[in-house]
CSV table of N, CA and C in Angstrom, one decimal:
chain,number,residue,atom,x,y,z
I,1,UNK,N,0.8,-1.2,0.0
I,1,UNK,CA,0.0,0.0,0.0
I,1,UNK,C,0.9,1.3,0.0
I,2,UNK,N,2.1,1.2,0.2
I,2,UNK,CA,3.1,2.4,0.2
I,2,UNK,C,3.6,2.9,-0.8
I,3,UNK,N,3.5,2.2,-1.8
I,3,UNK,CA,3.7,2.9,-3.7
I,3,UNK,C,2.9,3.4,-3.6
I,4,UNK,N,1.2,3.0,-3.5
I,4,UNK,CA,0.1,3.5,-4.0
I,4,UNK,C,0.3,4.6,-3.3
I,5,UNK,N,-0.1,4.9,-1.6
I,5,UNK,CA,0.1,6.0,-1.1
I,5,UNK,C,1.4,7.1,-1.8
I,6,UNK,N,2.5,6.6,-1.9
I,6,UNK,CA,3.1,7.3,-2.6
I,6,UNK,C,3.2,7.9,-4.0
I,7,UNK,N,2.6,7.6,-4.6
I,7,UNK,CA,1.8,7.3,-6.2
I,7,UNK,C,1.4,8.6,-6.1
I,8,UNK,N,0.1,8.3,-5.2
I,8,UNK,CA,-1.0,9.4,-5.1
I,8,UNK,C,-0.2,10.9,-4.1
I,9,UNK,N,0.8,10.9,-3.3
I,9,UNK,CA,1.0,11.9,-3.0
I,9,UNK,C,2.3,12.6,-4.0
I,10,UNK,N,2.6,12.0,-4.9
I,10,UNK,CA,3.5,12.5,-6.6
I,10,UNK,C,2.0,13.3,-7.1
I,11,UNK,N,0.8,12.3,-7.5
I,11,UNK,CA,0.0,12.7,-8.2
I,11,UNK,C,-0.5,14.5,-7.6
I,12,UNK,N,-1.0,14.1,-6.0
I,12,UNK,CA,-1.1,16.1,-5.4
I,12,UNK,C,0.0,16.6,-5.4
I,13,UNK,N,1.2,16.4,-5.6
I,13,UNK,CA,1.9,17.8,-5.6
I,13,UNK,C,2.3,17.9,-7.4
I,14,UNK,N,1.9,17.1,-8.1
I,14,UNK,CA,2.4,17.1,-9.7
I,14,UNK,C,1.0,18.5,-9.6
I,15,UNK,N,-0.2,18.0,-9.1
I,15,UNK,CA,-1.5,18.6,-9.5
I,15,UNK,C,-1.4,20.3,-9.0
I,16,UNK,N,-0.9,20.2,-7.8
I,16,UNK,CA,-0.6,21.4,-7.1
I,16,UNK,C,0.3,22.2,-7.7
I,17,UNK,N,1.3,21.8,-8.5
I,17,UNK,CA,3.0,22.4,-9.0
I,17,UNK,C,1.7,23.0,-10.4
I,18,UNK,N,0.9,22.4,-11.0
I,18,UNK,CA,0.7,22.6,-12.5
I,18,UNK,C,-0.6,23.5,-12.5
I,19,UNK,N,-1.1,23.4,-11.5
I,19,UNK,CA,-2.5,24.2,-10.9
I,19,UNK,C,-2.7,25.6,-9.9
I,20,UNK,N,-1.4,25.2,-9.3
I,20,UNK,CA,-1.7,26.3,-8.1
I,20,UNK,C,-2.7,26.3,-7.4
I,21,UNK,N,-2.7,26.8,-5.9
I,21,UNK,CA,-3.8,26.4,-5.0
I,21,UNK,C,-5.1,26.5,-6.0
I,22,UNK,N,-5.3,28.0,-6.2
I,22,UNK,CA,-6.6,28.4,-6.8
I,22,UNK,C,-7.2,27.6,-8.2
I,23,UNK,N,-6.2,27.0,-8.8
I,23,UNK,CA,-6.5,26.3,-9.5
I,23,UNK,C,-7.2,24.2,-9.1
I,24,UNK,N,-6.6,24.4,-7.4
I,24,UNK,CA,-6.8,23.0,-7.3
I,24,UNK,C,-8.3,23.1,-6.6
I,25,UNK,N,-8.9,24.3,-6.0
I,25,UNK,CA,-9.5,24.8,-5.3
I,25,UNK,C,-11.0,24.5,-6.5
I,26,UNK,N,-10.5,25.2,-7.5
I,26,UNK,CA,-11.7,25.1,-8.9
I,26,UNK,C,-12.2,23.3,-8.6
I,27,UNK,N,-10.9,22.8,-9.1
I,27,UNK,CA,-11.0,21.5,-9.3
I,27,UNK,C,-11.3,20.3,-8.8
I,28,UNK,N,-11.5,21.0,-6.7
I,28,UNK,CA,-12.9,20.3,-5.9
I,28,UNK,C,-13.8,20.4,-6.3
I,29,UNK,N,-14.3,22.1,-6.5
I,29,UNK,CA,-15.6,22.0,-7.0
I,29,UNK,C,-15.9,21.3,-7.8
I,30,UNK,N,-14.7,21.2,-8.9
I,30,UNK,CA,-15.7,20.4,-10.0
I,30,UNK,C,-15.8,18.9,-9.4
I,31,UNK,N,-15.2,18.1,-8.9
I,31,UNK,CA,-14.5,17.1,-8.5
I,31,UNK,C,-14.7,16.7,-6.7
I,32,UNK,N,-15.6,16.9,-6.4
I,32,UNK,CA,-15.1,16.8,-4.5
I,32,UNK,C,-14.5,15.9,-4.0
I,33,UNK,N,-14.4,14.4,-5.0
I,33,UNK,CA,-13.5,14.0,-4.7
I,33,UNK,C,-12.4,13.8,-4.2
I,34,UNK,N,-12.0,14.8,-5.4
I,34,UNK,CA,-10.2,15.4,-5.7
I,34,UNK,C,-10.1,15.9,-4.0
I,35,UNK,N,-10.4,16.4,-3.4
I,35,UNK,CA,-10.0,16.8,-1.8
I,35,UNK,C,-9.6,15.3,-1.3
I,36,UNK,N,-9.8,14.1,-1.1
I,36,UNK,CA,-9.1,13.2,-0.4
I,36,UNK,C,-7.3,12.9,-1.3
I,37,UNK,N,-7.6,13.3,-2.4
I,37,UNK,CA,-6.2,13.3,-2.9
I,37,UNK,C,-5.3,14.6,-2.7
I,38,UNK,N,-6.4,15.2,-2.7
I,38,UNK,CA,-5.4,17.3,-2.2
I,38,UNK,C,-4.8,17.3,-1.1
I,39,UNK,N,-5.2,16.1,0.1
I,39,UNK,CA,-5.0,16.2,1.3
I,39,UNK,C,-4.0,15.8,1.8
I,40,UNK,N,-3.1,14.8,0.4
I,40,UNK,CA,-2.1,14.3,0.7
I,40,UNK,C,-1.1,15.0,1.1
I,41,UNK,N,-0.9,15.8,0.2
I,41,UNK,CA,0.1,17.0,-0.1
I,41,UNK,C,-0.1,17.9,1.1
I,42,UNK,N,1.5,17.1,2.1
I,42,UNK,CA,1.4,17.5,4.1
I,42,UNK,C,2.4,19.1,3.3
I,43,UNK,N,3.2,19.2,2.4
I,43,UNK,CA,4.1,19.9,1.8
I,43,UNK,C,3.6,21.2,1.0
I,44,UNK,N,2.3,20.8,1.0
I,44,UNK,CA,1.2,22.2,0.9
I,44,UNK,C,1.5,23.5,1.4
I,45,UNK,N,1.7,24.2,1.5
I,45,UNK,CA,1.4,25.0,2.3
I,45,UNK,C,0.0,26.3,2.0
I,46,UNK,N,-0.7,26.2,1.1
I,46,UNK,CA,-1.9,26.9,0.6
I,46,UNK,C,-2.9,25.9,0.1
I,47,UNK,N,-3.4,25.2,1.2
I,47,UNK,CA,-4.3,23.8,1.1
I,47,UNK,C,-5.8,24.8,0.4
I,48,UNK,N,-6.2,23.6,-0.7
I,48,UNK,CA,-7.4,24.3,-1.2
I,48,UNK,C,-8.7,24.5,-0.1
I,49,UNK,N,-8.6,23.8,0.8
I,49,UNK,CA,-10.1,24.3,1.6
I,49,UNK,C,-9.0,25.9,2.1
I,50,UNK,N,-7.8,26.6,1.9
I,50,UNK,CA,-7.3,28.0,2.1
I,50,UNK,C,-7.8,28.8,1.0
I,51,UNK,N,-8.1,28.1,-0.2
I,51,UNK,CA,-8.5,29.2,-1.3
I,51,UNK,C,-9.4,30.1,-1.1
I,52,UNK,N,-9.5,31.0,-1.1
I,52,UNK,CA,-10.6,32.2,-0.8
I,52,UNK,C,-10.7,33.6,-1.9
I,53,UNK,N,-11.7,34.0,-1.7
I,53,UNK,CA,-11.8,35.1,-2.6
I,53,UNK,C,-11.5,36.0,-1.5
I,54,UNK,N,-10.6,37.1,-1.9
I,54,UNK,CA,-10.4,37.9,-0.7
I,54,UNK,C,-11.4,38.5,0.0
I,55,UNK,N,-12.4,39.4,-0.8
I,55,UNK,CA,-13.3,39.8,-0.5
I,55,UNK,C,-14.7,39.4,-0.3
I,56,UNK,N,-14.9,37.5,-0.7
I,56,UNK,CA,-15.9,37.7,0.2
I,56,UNK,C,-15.8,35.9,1.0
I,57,UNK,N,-14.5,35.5,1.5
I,57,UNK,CA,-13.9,34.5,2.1
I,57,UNK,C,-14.5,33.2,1.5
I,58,UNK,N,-14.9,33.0,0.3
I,58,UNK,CA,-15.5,31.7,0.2
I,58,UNK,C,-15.0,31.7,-1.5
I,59,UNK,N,-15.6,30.3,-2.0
I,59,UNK,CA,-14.4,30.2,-3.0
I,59,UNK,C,-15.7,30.3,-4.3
I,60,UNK,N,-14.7,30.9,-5.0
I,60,UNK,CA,-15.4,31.4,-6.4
I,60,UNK,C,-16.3,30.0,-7.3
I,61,UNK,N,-18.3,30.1,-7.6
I,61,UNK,CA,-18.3,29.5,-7.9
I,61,UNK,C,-18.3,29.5,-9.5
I,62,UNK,N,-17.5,28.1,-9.9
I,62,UNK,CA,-16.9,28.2,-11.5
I,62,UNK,C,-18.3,28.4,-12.2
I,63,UNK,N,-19.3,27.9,-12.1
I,63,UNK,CA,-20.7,27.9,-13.2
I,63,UNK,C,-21.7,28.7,-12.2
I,64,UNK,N,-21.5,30.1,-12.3
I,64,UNK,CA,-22.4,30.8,-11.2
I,64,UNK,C,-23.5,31.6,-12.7
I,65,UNK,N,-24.7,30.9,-12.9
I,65,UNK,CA,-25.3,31.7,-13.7
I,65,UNK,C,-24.9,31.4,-15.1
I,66,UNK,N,-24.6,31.9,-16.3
I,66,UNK,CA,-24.8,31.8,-17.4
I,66,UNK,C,-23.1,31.4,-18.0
I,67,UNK,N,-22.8,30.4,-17.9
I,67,UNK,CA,-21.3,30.0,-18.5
I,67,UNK,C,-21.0,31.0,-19.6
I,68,UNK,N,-19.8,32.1,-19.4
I,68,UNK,CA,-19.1,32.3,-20.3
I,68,UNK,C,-18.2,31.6,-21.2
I,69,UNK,N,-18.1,32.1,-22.0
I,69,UNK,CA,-17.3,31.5,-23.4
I,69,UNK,C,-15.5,31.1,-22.6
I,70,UNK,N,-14.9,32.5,-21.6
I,70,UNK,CA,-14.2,32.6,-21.3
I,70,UNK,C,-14.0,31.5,-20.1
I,71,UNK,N,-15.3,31.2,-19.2
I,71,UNK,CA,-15.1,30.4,-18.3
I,71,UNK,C,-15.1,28.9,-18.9
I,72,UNK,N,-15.7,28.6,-19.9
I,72,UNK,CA,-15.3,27.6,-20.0
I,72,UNK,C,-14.1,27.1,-20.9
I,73,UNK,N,-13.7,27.9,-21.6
I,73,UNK,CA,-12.3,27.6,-21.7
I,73,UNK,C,-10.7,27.8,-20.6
I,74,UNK,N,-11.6,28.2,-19.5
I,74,UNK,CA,-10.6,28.4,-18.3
I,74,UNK,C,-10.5,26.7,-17.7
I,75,UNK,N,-11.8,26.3,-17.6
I,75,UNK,CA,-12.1,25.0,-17.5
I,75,UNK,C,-11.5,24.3,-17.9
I,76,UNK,N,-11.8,23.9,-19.2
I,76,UNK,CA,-11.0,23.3,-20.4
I,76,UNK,C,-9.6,22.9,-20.1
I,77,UNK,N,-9.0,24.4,-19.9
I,77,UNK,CA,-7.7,24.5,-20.1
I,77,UNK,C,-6.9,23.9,-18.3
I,78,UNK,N,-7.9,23.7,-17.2
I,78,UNK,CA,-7.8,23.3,-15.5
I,78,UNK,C,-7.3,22.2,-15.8
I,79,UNK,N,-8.6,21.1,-16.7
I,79,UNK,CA,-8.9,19.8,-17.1
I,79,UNK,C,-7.4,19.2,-17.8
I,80,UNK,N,-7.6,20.2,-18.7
I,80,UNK,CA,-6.3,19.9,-19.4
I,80,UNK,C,-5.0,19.2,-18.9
I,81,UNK,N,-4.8,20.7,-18.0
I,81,UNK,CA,-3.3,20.5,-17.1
I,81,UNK,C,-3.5,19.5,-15.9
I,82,UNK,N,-4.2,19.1,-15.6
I,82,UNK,CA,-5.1,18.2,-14.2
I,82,UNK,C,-4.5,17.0,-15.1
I,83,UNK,N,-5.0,16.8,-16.3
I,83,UNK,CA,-4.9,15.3,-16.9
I,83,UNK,C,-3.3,15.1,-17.3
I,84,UNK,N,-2.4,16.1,-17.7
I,84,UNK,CA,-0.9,16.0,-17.7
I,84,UNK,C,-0.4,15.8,-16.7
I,85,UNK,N,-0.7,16.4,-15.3
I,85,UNK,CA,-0.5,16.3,-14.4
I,85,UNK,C,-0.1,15.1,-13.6
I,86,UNK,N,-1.3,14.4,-14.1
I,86,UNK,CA,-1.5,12.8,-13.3
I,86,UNK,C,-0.8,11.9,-14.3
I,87,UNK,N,-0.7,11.9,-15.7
I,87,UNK,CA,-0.1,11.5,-16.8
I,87,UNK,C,1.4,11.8,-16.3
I,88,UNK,N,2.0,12.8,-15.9
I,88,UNK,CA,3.6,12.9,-15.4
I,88,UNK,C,3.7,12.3,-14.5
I,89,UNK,N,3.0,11.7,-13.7
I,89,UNK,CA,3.4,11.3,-12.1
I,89,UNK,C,3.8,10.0,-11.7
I,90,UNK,N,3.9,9.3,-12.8
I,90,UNK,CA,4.7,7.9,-12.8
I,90,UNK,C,3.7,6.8,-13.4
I,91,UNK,N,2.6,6.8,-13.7
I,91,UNK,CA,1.9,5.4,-14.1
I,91,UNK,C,1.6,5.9,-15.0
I,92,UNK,N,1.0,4.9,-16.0
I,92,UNK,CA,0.2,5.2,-17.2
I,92,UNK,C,-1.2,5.6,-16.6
I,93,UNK,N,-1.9,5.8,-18.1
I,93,UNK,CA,-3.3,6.8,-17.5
I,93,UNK,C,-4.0,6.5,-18.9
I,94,UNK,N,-5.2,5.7,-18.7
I,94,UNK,CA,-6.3,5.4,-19.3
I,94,UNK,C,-7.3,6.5,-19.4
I,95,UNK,N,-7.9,7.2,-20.1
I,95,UNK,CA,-8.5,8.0,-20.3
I,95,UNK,C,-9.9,7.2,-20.8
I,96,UNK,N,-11.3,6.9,-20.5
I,96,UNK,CA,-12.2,6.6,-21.6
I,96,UNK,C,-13.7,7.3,-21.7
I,97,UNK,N,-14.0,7.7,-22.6
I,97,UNK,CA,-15.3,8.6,-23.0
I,97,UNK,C,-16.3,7.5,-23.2
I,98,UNK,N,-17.5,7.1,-23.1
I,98,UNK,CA,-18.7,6.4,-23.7
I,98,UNK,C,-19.3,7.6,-24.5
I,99,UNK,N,-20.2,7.1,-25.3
I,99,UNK,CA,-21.6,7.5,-26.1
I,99,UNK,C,-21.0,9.0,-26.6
I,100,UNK,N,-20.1,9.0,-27.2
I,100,UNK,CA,-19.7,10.2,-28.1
I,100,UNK,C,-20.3,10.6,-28.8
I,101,UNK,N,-21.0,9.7,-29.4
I,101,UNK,CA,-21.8,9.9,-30.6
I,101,UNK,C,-23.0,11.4,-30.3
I,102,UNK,N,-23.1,11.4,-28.9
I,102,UNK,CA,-24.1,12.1,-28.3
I,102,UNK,C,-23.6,13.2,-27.8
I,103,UNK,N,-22.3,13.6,-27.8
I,103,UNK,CA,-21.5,14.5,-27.5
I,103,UNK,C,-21.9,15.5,-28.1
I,104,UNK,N,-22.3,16.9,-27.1
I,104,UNK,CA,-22.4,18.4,-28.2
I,104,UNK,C,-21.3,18.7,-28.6
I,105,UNK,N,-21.2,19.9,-29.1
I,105,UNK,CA,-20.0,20.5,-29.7
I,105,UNK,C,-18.8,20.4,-29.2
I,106,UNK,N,-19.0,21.5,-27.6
I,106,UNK,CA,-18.5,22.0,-27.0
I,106,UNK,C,-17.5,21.0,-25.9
I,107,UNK,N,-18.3,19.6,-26.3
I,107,UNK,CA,-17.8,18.7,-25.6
I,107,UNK,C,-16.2,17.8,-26.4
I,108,UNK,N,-16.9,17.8,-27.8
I,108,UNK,CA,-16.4,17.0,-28.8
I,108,UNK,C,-14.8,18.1,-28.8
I,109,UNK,N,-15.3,19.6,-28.4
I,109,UNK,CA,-14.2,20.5,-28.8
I,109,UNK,C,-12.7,20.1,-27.3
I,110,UNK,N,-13.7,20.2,-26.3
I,110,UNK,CA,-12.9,19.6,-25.1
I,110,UNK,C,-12.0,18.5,-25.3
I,111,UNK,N,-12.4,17.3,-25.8
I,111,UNK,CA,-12.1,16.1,-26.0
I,111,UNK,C,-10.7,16.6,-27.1
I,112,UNK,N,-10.8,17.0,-28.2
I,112,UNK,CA,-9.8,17.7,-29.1
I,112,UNK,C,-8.5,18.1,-28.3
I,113,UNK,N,-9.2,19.4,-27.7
I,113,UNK,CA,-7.8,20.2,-26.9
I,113,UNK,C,-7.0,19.0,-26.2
I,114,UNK,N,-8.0,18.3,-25.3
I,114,UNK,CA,-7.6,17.2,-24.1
I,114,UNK,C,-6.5,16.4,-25.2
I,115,UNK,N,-6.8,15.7,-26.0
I,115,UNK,CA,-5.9,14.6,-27.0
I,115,UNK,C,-5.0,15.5,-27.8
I,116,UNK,N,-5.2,16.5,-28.1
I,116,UNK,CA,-3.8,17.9,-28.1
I,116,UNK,C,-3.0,17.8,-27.5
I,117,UNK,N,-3.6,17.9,-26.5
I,117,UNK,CA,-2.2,18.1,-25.2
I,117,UNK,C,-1.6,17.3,-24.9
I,118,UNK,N,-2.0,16.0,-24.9
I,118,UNK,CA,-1.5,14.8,-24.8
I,118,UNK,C,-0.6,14.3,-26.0
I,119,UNK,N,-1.0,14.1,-26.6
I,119,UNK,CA,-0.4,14.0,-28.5
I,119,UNK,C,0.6,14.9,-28.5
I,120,UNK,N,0.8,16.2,-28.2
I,120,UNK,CA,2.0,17.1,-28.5
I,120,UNK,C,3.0,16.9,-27.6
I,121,UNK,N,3.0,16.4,-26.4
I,121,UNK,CA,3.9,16.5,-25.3
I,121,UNK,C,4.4,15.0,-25.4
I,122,UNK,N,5.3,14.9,-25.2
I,122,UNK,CA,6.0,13.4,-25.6
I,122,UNK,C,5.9,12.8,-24.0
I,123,UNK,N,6.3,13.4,-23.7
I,123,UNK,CA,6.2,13.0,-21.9
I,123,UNK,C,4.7,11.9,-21.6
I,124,UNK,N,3.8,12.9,-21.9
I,124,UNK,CA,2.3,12.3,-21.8
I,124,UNK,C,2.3,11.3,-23.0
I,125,UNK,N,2.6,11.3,-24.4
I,125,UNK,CA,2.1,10.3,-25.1
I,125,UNK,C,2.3,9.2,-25.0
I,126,UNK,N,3.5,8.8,-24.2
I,126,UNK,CA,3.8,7.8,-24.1
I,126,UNK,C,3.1,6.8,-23.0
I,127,UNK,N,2.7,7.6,-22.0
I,127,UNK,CA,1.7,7.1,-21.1
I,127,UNK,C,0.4,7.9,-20.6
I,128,UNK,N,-0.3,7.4,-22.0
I,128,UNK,CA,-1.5,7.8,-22.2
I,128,UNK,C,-2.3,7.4,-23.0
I,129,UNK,N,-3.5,6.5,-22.7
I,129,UNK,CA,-4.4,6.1,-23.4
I,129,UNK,C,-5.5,6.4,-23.6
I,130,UNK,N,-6.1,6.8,-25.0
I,130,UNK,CA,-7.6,7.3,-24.4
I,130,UNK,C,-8.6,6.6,-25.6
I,131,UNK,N,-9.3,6.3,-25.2
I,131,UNK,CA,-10.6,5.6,-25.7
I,131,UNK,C,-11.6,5.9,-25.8
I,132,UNK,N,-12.3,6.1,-26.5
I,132,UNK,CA,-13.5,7.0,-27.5
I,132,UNK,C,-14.6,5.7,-28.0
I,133,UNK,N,-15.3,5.7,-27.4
I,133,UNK,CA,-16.4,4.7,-28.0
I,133,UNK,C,-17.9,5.7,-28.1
I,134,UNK,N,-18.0,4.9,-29.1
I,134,UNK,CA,-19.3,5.4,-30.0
I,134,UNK,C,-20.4,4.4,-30.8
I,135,UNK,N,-21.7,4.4,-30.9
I,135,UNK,CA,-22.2,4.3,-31.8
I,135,UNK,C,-22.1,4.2,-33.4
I,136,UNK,N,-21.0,3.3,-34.3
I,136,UNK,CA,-21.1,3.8,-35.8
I,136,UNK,C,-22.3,3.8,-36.7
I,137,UNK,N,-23.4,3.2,-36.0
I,137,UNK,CA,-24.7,3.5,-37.0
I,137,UNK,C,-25.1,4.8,-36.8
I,138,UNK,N,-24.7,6.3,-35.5
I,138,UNK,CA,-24.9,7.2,-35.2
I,138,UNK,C,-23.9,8.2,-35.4
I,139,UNK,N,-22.6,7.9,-35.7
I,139,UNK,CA,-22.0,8.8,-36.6
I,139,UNK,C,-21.1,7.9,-37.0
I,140,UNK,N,-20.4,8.8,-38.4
I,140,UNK,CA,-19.1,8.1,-39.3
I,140,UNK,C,-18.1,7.9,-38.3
I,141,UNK,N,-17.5,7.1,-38.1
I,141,UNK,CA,-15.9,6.6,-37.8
I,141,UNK,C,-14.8,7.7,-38.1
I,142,UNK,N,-14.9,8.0,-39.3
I,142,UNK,CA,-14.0,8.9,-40.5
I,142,UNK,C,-14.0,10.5,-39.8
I,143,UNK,N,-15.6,10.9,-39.5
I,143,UNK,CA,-15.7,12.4,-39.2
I,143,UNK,C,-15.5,12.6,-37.8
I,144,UNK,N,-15.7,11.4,-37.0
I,144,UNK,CA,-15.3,11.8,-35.4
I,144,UNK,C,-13.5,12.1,-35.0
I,145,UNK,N,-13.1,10.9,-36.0
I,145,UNK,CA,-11.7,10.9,-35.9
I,145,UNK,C,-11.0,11.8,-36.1
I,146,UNK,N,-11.3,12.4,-37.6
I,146,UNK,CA,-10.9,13.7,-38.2
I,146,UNK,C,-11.3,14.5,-37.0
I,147,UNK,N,-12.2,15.3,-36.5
I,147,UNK,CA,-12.9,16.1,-35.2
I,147,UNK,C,-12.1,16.1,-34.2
I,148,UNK,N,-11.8,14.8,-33.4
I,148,UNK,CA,-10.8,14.7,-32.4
I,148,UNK,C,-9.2,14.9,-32.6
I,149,UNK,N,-8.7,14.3,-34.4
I,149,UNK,CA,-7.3,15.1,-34.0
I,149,UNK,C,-7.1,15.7,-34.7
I,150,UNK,N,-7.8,16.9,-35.4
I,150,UNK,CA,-7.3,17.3,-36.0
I,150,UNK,C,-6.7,18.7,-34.9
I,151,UNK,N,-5.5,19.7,-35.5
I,151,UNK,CA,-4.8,20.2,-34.8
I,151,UNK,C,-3.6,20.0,-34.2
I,152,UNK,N,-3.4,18.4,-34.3
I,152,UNK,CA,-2.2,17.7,-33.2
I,152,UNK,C,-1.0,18.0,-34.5
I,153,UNK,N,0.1,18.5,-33.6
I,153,UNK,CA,1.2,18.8,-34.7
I,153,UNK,C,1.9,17.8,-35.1
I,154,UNK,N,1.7,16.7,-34.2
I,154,UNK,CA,2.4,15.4,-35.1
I,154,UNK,C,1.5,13.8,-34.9
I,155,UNK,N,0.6,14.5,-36.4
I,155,UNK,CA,-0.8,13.2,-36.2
I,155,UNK,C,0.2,11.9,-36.2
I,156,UNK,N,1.6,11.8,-36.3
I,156,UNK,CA,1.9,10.1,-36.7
I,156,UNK,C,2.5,9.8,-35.3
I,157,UNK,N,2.5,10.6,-34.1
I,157,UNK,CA,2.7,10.4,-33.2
I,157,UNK,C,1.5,9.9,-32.3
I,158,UNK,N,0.2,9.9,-33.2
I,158,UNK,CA,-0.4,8.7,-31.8
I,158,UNK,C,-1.1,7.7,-32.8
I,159,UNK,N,-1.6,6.6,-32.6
I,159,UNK,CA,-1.6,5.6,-33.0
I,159,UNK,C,-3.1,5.4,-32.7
I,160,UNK,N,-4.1,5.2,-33.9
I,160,UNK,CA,-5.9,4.8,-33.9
I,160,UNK,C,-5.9,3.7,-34.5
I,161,UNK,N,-6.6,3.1,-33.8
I,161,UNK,CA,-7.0,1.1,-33.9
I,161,UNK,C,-8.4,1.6,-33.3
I,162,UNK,N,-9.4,1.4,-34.5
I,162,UNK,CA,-10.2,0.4,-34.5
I,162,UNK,C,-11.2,-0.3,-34.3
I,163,UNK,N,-11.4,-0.5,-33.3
I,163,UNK,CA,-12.1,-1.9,-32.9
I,163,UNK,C,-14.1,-1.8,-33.0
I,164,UNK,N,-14.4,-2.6,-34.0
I,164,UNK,CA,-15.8,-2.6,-34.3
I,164,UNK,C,-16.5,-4.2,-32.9
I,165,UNK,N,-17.6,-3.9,-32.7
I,165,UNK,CA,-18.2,-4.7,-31.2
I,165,UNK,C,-19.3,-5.3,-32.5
I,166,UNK,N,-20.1,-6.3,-32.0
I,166,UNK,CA,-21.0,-6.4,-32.5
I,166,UNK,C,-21.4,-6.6,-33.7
């Protein structure tokens, strides 16, 4: 149990070094989880239950009202570095999406940047797996794939297989 424990306390301070408090602070919200793993990190010294808005001592909420364009690419961009984060921290990292096919835009565009960042950074591609299942009677194979990488600066650096169920 003392790899794992130590695993996971690489994983909060990789998360904390790439996030910053205020950033790890977002990322309970989204996640409340994520606080049993924030708590590892004794080497903290600006623990996210510390994050505060100066002015009114409680922590900023990320979807308060009508999501901007801006907030959700702030999002996006949390998610991002959150998933390199735990990708740098010594193990490989399975990534998997279901029912894509059902995926709005905005989601399909997330999924893009996410397999961006991963695909460009060599560090991460090597331990990093992500899996995309869908429906093919509900969209083409051809147009989702094109959708998800296009952008990546070196498409021969990640490798699509395939696999039809059914």
């Amino acid at each position: 149990f003392q790899n794992d424990f130590d695993y996971c306390s690489r994983v909060s301070k990789a998360v904390f070094e790439a996030l910053g408090p205020t950033g790890v602070g977002y990322l309970i919200q989204l996640v409340p989880s994520f606080q049993r793993i924030a708590d590892l990190d004794s080497s903290n010294h600006h623990h996210p239950k510390d994050v505060t808005s100066e002015k009114s001592n409680k922590l900023v909420p990320i979807n308060a009202g009508n999501e901007s364009v801006l907030s959700r690419l702030r999002r996006e961009n949390l998610l991002c570095a959150f998933v390199v984060a735990v990708a740098r921290a010594g193990r490989p990292l399975f990534l998997f999406y279901d029912d894509v096919q059902w995926a709005d835009a905005s989601t399909v565009e997330f999924l893009q940047k996410l397999i961006k960042h991963l695909a460009d950074n060599n560090e991460t591609r090597t331990k990093t797996m992500v899996c995309v299942a869908y429906r093919d009677d509900e969209v083409k194979q051809s147009d989702l794939v094109d959708r998800l990488t296009a952008n990546i600066k070196t498409p021969q650096s990640i490798k699509i297989t395939e696999i039809k169920l059914g």
